[in-house]
Amino acid sequence: MTALSHVRWGIVGCGAVTEVKSGPAFSKVPDASLVAVMRRDGEKARDYAARHGVQRWYDDAAALIADPDVDAVYIATPPSSHREYALMAIAAGKPVYVEKPMAIDHAECMAIVEAGRAAGVPVFVAYYRRMLPRFRRIAALLAEGAIGVPRLVNVLLHHPFEARYQDPANLPWTVRPELSGGGIFVDIGCHTLDILDFLLGPIVQARGMVSHQMDAYPAEDTVAMAFSFGSGVLGTGLWNFCADRREDRVEIVGDRGRLVFATFGEGPIRLEAGDRVEDILIANPAHIQQPLIESIVAELTGKGVCPSTAETGARTSWVMDQVLRPWLV
């Protein structure tokens, strides 16, 4: 598509994730502005627009997408509606930025990929860690051979069981598979799988087991998996959301050292390589999606390339499907 000189954004689904993580960034990056927002609850959309200084608001997604003053669409609804709204925006010829996970499953992701390709409309996915400085530094350390040749990856993410999951009549959408595609593993575990794709290349095989240890909601609360990359690197992962404490650890083991870091925390990146032991502290930006949004705007204005595309986002959903789908009944 023809490069834009300035990207006017509209948000479909201006909920909690857009308050700080993403929404304000659209008007803070060069060559971009946020001009319209939508939420099915019109009063909440109006309130969001007033608080964030946005020109107009809608309670209908089709109306926002059809707005001639909206050049690109950010879809921040639950995954169950990502495919519908993404296809709607693509049909209107408008670039799409979709929240993660990209859709309810890999098949829906591929429908978006194929529609974007056929129409020549770019699609991006909100795996924003690909542009965060801390993960860029990890990528640079791997590229310079700081730990030698990567051999193994170990992932650990544990959370205590939260009170908000105790009321079966009022469960968050994140643990309702018909809305999210799975449970908390899908909602946040996808970030780790995607950043590993960025750091080490695509995962080409994945197998796993799932469990409902608390039996508190329809989705799984525990996942154990093994996976391999095209390079031959092997990995394991354990996700548990009814543990005694929070733990967040990714370890990449090489033949000359190792890197240890958190997916979600801002603690130091630990580099151990022979006599070299280094703790590297890199803070996240105030609006954590801003670096990725900057790369999207740069691509849409012909000044750069975004590393989180429909193709890469679909790969992460494929990995999760390999683990979850065999256990669906």
Short mmCIF file of C-alpha atoms in Angstrom, two decimals:
data_model
loop_
_atom_site.label_atom_id
_atom_site.label_comp_id
_atom_site.label_asym_id
_atom_site.label_seq_id
_atom_site.Cartn_x
_atom_site.Cartn_y
_atom_site.Cartn_z
CA MET A 1 0.00 0.00 0.00
CA THR A 2 1.04 3.62 -0.46
CA ALA A 3 3.03 5.09 2.43
CA LEU A 4 1.15 7.49 4.68
CA SER A 5 2.57 10.85 5.75
CA HIS A 6 0.69 10.75 9.07
CA VAL A 7 -1.20 7.82 10.63
CA ARG A 8 -4.58 8.61 12.21
CA TRP A 9 -5.52 5.76 14.54
CA GLY A 10 -8.84 4.42 15.75
CA ILE A 11 -9.20 1.97 18.66
CA VAL A 12 -11.81 -0.79 18.65
CA GLY A 13 -12.23 -1.78 22.30
CA CYS A 14 -10.87 1.03 24.49
CA GLY A 15 -10.69 -1.05 27.67
CA ALA A 16 -8.14 -1.39 30.46
CA VAL A 17 -5.16 -2.38 28.29
CA THR A 18 -5.46 0.88 26.35
CA GLU A 19 -5.45 3.21 29.37
CA VAL A 20 -1.65 3.25 29.88
CA LYS A 21 0.02 0.41 28.01
CA SER A 22 -0.98 1.44 24.49
CA GLY A 23 -3.60 4.17 24.02
CA PRO A 24 -1.56 7.28 24.92
CA ALA A 25 1.35 6.11 22.76
CA PHE A 26 -0.58 6.59 19.51
CA SER A 27 -0.38 10.37 19.90
CA LYS A 28 3.13 10.41 21.38
CA VAL A 29 5.01 8.76 18.52
CA PRO A 30 6.12 10.85 15.53
CA ASP A 31 3.76 11.02 12.53
CA ALA A 32 0.74 9.59 14.38
CA SER A 33 -2.34 10.59 16.35
CA LEU A 34 -5.34 8.92 18.00
CA VAL A 35 -8.53 10.34 16.48
CA ALA A 36 -11.32 7.90 17.39
CA VAL A 37 -12.19 5.22 19.95
CA MET A 38 -14.95 2.64 20.20
CA ARG A 39 -16.53 0.56 22.94
CA ARG A 40 -19.88 -1.20 22.94
CA ASP A 41 -20.79 0.73 26.07
CA GLY A 42 -21.08 4.17 24.50
CA GLU A 43 -20.85 6.01 27.82
CA LYS A 44 -17.51 4.35 28.58
CA ALA A 45 -16.28 5.21 25.09
CA ARG A 46 -17.33 8.82 25.57
CA ASP A 47 -15.59 8.96 28.93
CA TYR A 48 -12.39 7.49 27.48
CA ALA A 49 -12.40 10.01 24.65
CA ALA A 50 -12.91 12.91 27.07
CA ARG A 51 -10.13 11.78 29.43
CA HIS A 52 -7.63 11.12 26.65
CA GLY A 53 -8.43 14.11 24.44
CA VAL A 54 -9.72 12.03 21.52
CA GLN A 55 -11.86 13.82 18.92
CA ARG A 56 -14.69 11.30 18.54
CA TRP A 57 -16.08 8.09 19.98
CA TYR A 58 -18.32 5.27 18.76
CA ASP A 59 -20.32 2.37 20.19
CA ASP A 60 -20.16 0.45 16.90
CA ALA A 61 -16.93 -0.99 15.47
CA ALA A 62 -18.11 -0.87 11.85
CA ALA A 63 -18.77 2.86 12.15
CA LEU A 64 -15.27 3.56 13.49
CA ILE A 65 -13.65 1.43 10.78
CA ALA A 66 -15.70 3.24 8.11
CA ASP A 67 -14.68 6.69 9.42
CA PRO A 68 -12.75 8.36 6.56
CA ASP A 69 -10.54 10.16 9.09
CA VAL A 70 -9.28 6.83 10.51
CA ASP A 71 -6.28 5.48 8.58
CA ALA A 72 -5.39 2.47 10.76
CA VAL A 73 -7.23 0.38 13.34
CA TYR A 74 -6.02 -1.00 16.69
CA ILE A 75 -8.15 -3.95 17.84
CA ALA A 76 -8.05 -4.31 21.64
CA THR A 77 -11.08 -6.53 22.26
CA PRO A 78 -10.96 -10.12 23.58
CA PRO A 79 -9.51 -12.60 21.04
CA SER A 80 -12.89 -14.05 20.09
CA SER A 81 -13.67 -10.92 18.04
CA HIS A 82 -10.20 -10.25 16.60
CA ARG A 83 -10.84 -12.13 13.37
CA GLU A 84 -14.16 -10.37 12.70
CA TYR A 85 -12.82 -6.86 13.26
CA ALA A 86 -9.48 -7.50 11.54
CA LEU A 87 -11.23 -8.77 8.40
CA MET A 88 -13.55 -5.77 8.52
CA ALA A 89 -10.62 -3.35 8.65
CA ILE A 90 -8.71 -5.20 5.93
CA ALA A 91 -11.79 -5.08 3.69
CA ALA A 92 -11.81 -1.30 4.24
CA GLY A 93 -8.15 -1.17 3.17
CA LYS A 94 -6.94 -0.04 6.59
CA PRO A 95 -3.81 -1.40 8.31
CA VAL A 96 -4.55 -3.40 11.45
CA TYR A 97 -2.80 -3.65 14.81
CA VAL A 98 -4.26 -6.61 16.74
CA GLU A 99 -3.87 -7.30 20.45
CA LYS A 100 -2.28 -10.57 21.50
CA PRO A 101 -3.01 -13.40 21.22
CA MET A 102 -3.73 -12.68 17.59
CA ALA A 103 -7.00 -14.66 17.50
CA ILE A 104 -8.83 -17.51 19.18
CA ASP A 105 -6.67 -20.15 17.44
CA HIS A 106 -4.19 -20.62 14.60
CA ALA A 107 -6.90 -21.18 11.99
CA GLU A 108 -8.41 -17.77 12.72
CA CYS A 109 -4.94 -16.22 12.64
CA MET A 110 -4.34 -17.65 9.17
CA ALA A 111 -7.65 -16.23 7.94
CA ILE A 112 -6.35 -12.80 8.93
CA VAL A 113 -2.92 -13.46 7.40
CA GLU A 114 -4.41 -14.57 4.10
CA ALA A 115 -6.89 -11.69 3.92
CA GLY A 116 -4.12 -9.17 4.59
CA ARG A 117 -1.89 -10.70 1.93
CA ALA A 118 -4.67 -10.81 -0.67
CA ALA A 119 -5.63 -7.17 -0.06
CA GLY A 120 -2.09 -5.88 0.34
CA VAL A 121 -2.99 -4.52 3.78
CA PRO A 122 -0.36 -4.82 6.54
CA VAL A 123 -1.30 -6.50 9.81
CA PHE A 124 0.69 -6.22 13.04
CA VAL A 125 0.30 -7.97 16.41
CA ALA A 126 0.87 -6.51 19.90
CA TYR A 127 3.82 -8.66 20.88
CA TYR A 128 5.52 -5.48 21.97
CA ARG A 129 8.44 -7.13 23.76
CA ARG A 130 10.10 -7.48 20.35
CA MET A 131 10.85 -3.75 20.48
CA LEU A 132 11.50 -3.25 24.21
CA PRO A 133 15.10 -2.19 24.95
CA ARG A 134 15.68 -5.01 27.46
CA PHE A 135 14.85 -7.72 24.93
CA ARG A 136 16.75 -5.92 22.19
CA ARG A 137 19.77 -6.10 24.49
CA ILE A 138 19.25 -9.84 24.99
CA ALA A 139 19.05 -10.28 21.22
CA ALA A 140 22.30 -8.33 20.82
CA LEU A 141 24.06 -10.48 23.43
CA LEU A 142 22.97 -13.63 21.62
CA ALA A 143 24.02 -12.21 18.25
CA GLU A 144 27.49 -11.30 19.51
CA GLY A 145 27.97 -14.81 20.90
CA ALA A 146 28.06 -13.80 24.56
CA ILE A 147 26.94 -17.30 25.62
CA GLY A 148 28.28 -19.14 22.59
CA VAL A 149 25.88 -21.35 20.66
CA PRO A 150 22.44 -21.59 22.31
CA ARG A 151 21.55 -25.15 23.28
CA LEU A 152 18.61 -25.14 25.72
CA VAL A 153 15.78 -22.92 26.98
CA ASN A 154 13.97 -23.33 30.30
CA VAL A 155 10.81 -21.30 31.05
CA LEU A 156 9.13 -21.00 34.44
CA LEU A 157 6.06 -18.87 35.20
CA HIS A 158 4.17 -19.40 38.46
CA HIS A 159 1.36 -17.28 39.96
CA PRO A 160 -0.73 -17.82 43.08
CA PHE A 161 -4.43 -18.51 42.58
CA GLU A 162 -6.26 -15.17 42.56
CA ALA A 163 -9.50 -14.33 44.33
CA ARG A 164 -11.12 -13.02 41.14
CA TYR A 165 -11.28 -16.59 39.83
CA GLN A 166 -13.33 -17.85 42.79
CA ASP A 167 -16.75 -16.68 41.54
CA PRO A 168 -17.83 -18.98 38.69
CA ALA A 169 -20.67 -16.62 37.78
CA ASN A 170 -18.33 -13.67 37.20
CA LEU A 171 -15.16 -15.10 35.69
CA PRO A 172 -12.79 -12.79 33.78
CA TRP A 173 -12.84 -13.37 30.03
CA THR A 174 -9.19 -14.45 30.19
CA VAL A 175 -10.16 -17.85 31.65
CA ARG A 176 -13.19 -18.41 29.42
CA PRO A 177 -11.91 -20.32 26.36
CA GLU A 178 -14.82 -19.27 24.15
CA LEU A 179 -13.60 -15.67 24.52
CA SER A 180 -9.84 -16.07 25.00
CA GLY A 181 -8.92 -19.35 23.32
CA GLY A 182 -7.67 -20.81 26.61
CA GLY A 183 -6.63 -19.60 30.03
CA ILE A 184 -3.91 -17.47 31.56
CA PHE A 185 -1.32 -19.51 29.66
CA VAL A 186 -2.84 -18.21 26.42
CA ASP A 187 -3.32 -14.68 27.74
CA ILE A 188 0.23 -14.09 29.01
CA GLY A 189 2.24 -17.24 28.26
CA CYS A 190 2.04 -16.23 24.61
CA HIS A 191 4.40 -13.32 25.35
CA THR A 192 7.21 -15.69 26.36
CA LEU A 193 6.67 -17.97 23.38
CA ASP A 194 6.70 -15.00 21.03
CA ILE A 195 9.84 -13.40 22.45
CA LEU A 196 11.61 -16.76 22.16
CA ASP A 197 10.56 -16.83 18.48
CA PHE A 198 12.15 -13.37 18.14
CA LEU A 199 15.35 -14.33 19.97
CA LEU A 200 15.93 -17.86 18.67
CA GLY A 201 13.77 -18.27 15.58
CA PRO A 202 10.50 -20.14 15.06
CA ILE A 203 9.48 -23.05 17.27
CA VAL A 204 8.90 -25.96 14.89
CA GLN A 205 7.71 -28.67 17.30
CA ALA A 206 5.73 -28.47 20.54
CA ARG A 207 4.06 -31.03 22.76
CA GLY A 208 2.53 -30.66 26.18
CA MET A 209 0.18 -31.62 28.94
CA VAL A 210 -2.46 -29.48 30.62
CA SER A 211 -4.27 -29.75 33.94
CA HIS A 212 -7.19 -28.18 35.83
CA GLN A 213 -5.63 -28.45 39.28
CA MET A 214 -7.96 -25.96 40.99
CA ASP A 215 -10.96 -26.80 38.79
CA ALA A 216 -12.07 -23.21 39.32
CA TYR A 217 -12.75 -22.22 35.71
CA PRO A 218 -13.20 -23.90 32.30
CA ALA A 219 -9.65 -23.19 31.06
CA GLU A 220 -6.46 -24.98 32.07
CA ASP A 221 -4.51 -23.58 35.02
CA THR A 222 -1.31 -25.61 34.54
CA VAL A 223 0.73 -26.36 31.42
CA ALA A 224 3.89 -28.37 30.93
CA MET A 225 5.47 -28.41 27.49
CA ALA A 226 8.53 -29.36 25.51
CA PHE A 227 9.47 -27.63 22.27
CA SER A 228 12.21 -27.32 19.68
CA PHE A 229 13.45 -24.59 17.36
CA GLY A 230 14.52 -24.92 13.76
CA SER A 231 18.11 -24.36 14.87
CA GLY A 232 18.02 -27.49 17.03
CA VAL A 233 17.70 -25.64 20.35
CA LEU A 234 15.43 -27.57 22.73
CA GLY A 235 13.16 -26.07 25.37
CA THR A 236 10.91 -26.85 28.29
CA GLY A 237 8.23 -24.72 29.94
CA LEU A 238 6.14 -24.90 33.12
CA TRP A 239 3.23 -22.53 33.67
CA ASN A 240 1.23 -22.82 36.90
CA PHE A 241 -1.42 -20.37 38.09
CA CYS A 242 -2.19 -21.89 41.49
CA ALA A 243 1.29 -21.91 43.02
CA ASP A 244 2.54 -20.64 46.38
CA ARG A 245 4.36 -17.62 44.97
CA ARG A 246 5.18 -15.66 41.82
CA GLU A 247 8.15 -16.81 39.78
CA ASP A 248 9.12 -15.53 36.34
CA ARG A 249 12.28 -16.94 34.83
CA VAL A 250 13.61 -17.66 31.34
CA GLU A 251 17.03 -19.26 31.00
CA ILE A 252 18.85 -19.60 27.69
CA VAL A 253 21.79 -21.98 28.04
CA GLY A 254 24.64 -21.85 25.56
CA ASP A 255 27.86 -23.83 25.16
CA ARG A 256 29.86 -20.98 26.76
CA GLY A 257 27.39 -19.39 29.19
CA ARG A 258 23.81 -18.54 29.94
CA LEU A 259 21.31 -15.68 30.05
CA VAL A 260 18.59 -15.50 32.73
CA PHE A 261 15.76 -12.96 32.60
CA ALA A 262 12.07 -12.40 33.32
CA THR A 263 9.39 -12.07 30.69
CA PHE A 264 7.27 -9.68 32.76
CA GLY A 265 9.43 -8.35 35.58
CA GLU A 266 11.97 -5.55 35.22
CA GLY A 267 14.70 -7.21 37.24
CA PRO A 268 18.20 -7.46 35.83
CA ILE A 269 19.20 -9.58 32.87
CA ARG A 270 21.81 -11.98 34.26
CA LEU A 271 24.71 -12.92 32.00
CA GLU A 272 27.03 -15.69 33.14
CA ALA A 273 29.84 -16.68 30.77
CA GLY A 274 33.06 -18.03 32.24
CA ASP A 275 34.59 -15.32 34.37
CA ARG A 276 32.09 -12.76 33.08
CA VAL A 277 29.13 -12.25 35.39
CA GLU A 278 26.99 -9.22 34.70
CA ASP A 279 23.60 -7.92 35.83
CA ILE A 280 22.08 -5.59 33.25
CA LEU A 281 19.22 -3.31 34.33
CA ILE A 282 17.05 -1.79 31.59
CA ALA A 283 13.76 -0.14 32.53
CA ASN A 284 10.61 -0.37 30.44
CA PRO A 285 9.03 2.79 28.98
CA ALA A 286 6.00 4.38 30.66
CA HIS A 287 3.75 3.25 27.80
CA ILE A 288 5.07 -0.23 27.25
CA GLN A 289 3.72 -0.63 23.71
CA GLN A 290 5.17 2.66 22.48
CA PRO A 291 8.38 1.27 20.93
CA LEU A 292 6.41 -1.27 18.89
CA ILE A 293 3.84 1.34 17.86
CA GLU A 294 6.73 3.56 16.74
CA SER A 295 7.95 0.73 14.50
CA ILE A 296 4.45 0.24 13.05
CA VAL A 297 4.10 3.93 12.26
CA ALA A 298 7.60 3.90 10.77
CA GLU A 299 6.61 1.06 8.45
CA LEU A 300 3.32 2.69 7.46
CA THR A 301 5.15 5.94 6.65
CA GLY A 302 7.90 4.18 4.71
CA LYS A 303 10.62 4.87 7.27
CA GLY A 304 11.16 1.48 8.90
CA VAL A 305 9.97 -2.06 9.52
CA CYS A 306 7.91 -3.56 12.36
CA PRO A 307 9.15 -6.93 13.68
CA SER A 308 5.75 -8.17 14.93
CA THR A 309 3.63 -9.16 11.94
CA ALA A 310 0.58 -11.29 11.29
CA GLU A 311 2.91 -14.11 10.24
CA THR A 312 4.94 -14.04 13.46
CA GLY A 313 1.81 -13.69 15.59
CA ALA A 314 0.22 -16.69 13.90
CA ARG A 315 3.31 -18.78 14.65
CA THR A 316 2.87 -18.20 18.39
CA SER A 317 -0.78 -19.24 18.20
CA TRP A 318 0.26 -22.38 16.32
CA VAL A 319 2.61 -23.34 19.16
CA MET A 320 -0.13 -22.91 21.77
CA ASP A 321 -2.53 -24.94 19.65
CA GLN A 322 -0.06 -27.85 19.56
CA VAL A 323 -0.20 -27.98 23.36
CA LEU A 324 -3.87 -27.18 24.05
CA ARG A 325 -5.90 -28.64 21.19
CA PRO A 326 -5.10 -32.32 21.84
CA TRP A 327 -6.64 -31.92 25.31
CA LEU A 328 -9.91 -30.34 24.21
CA VAL A 329 -12.95 -32.56 24.60
#
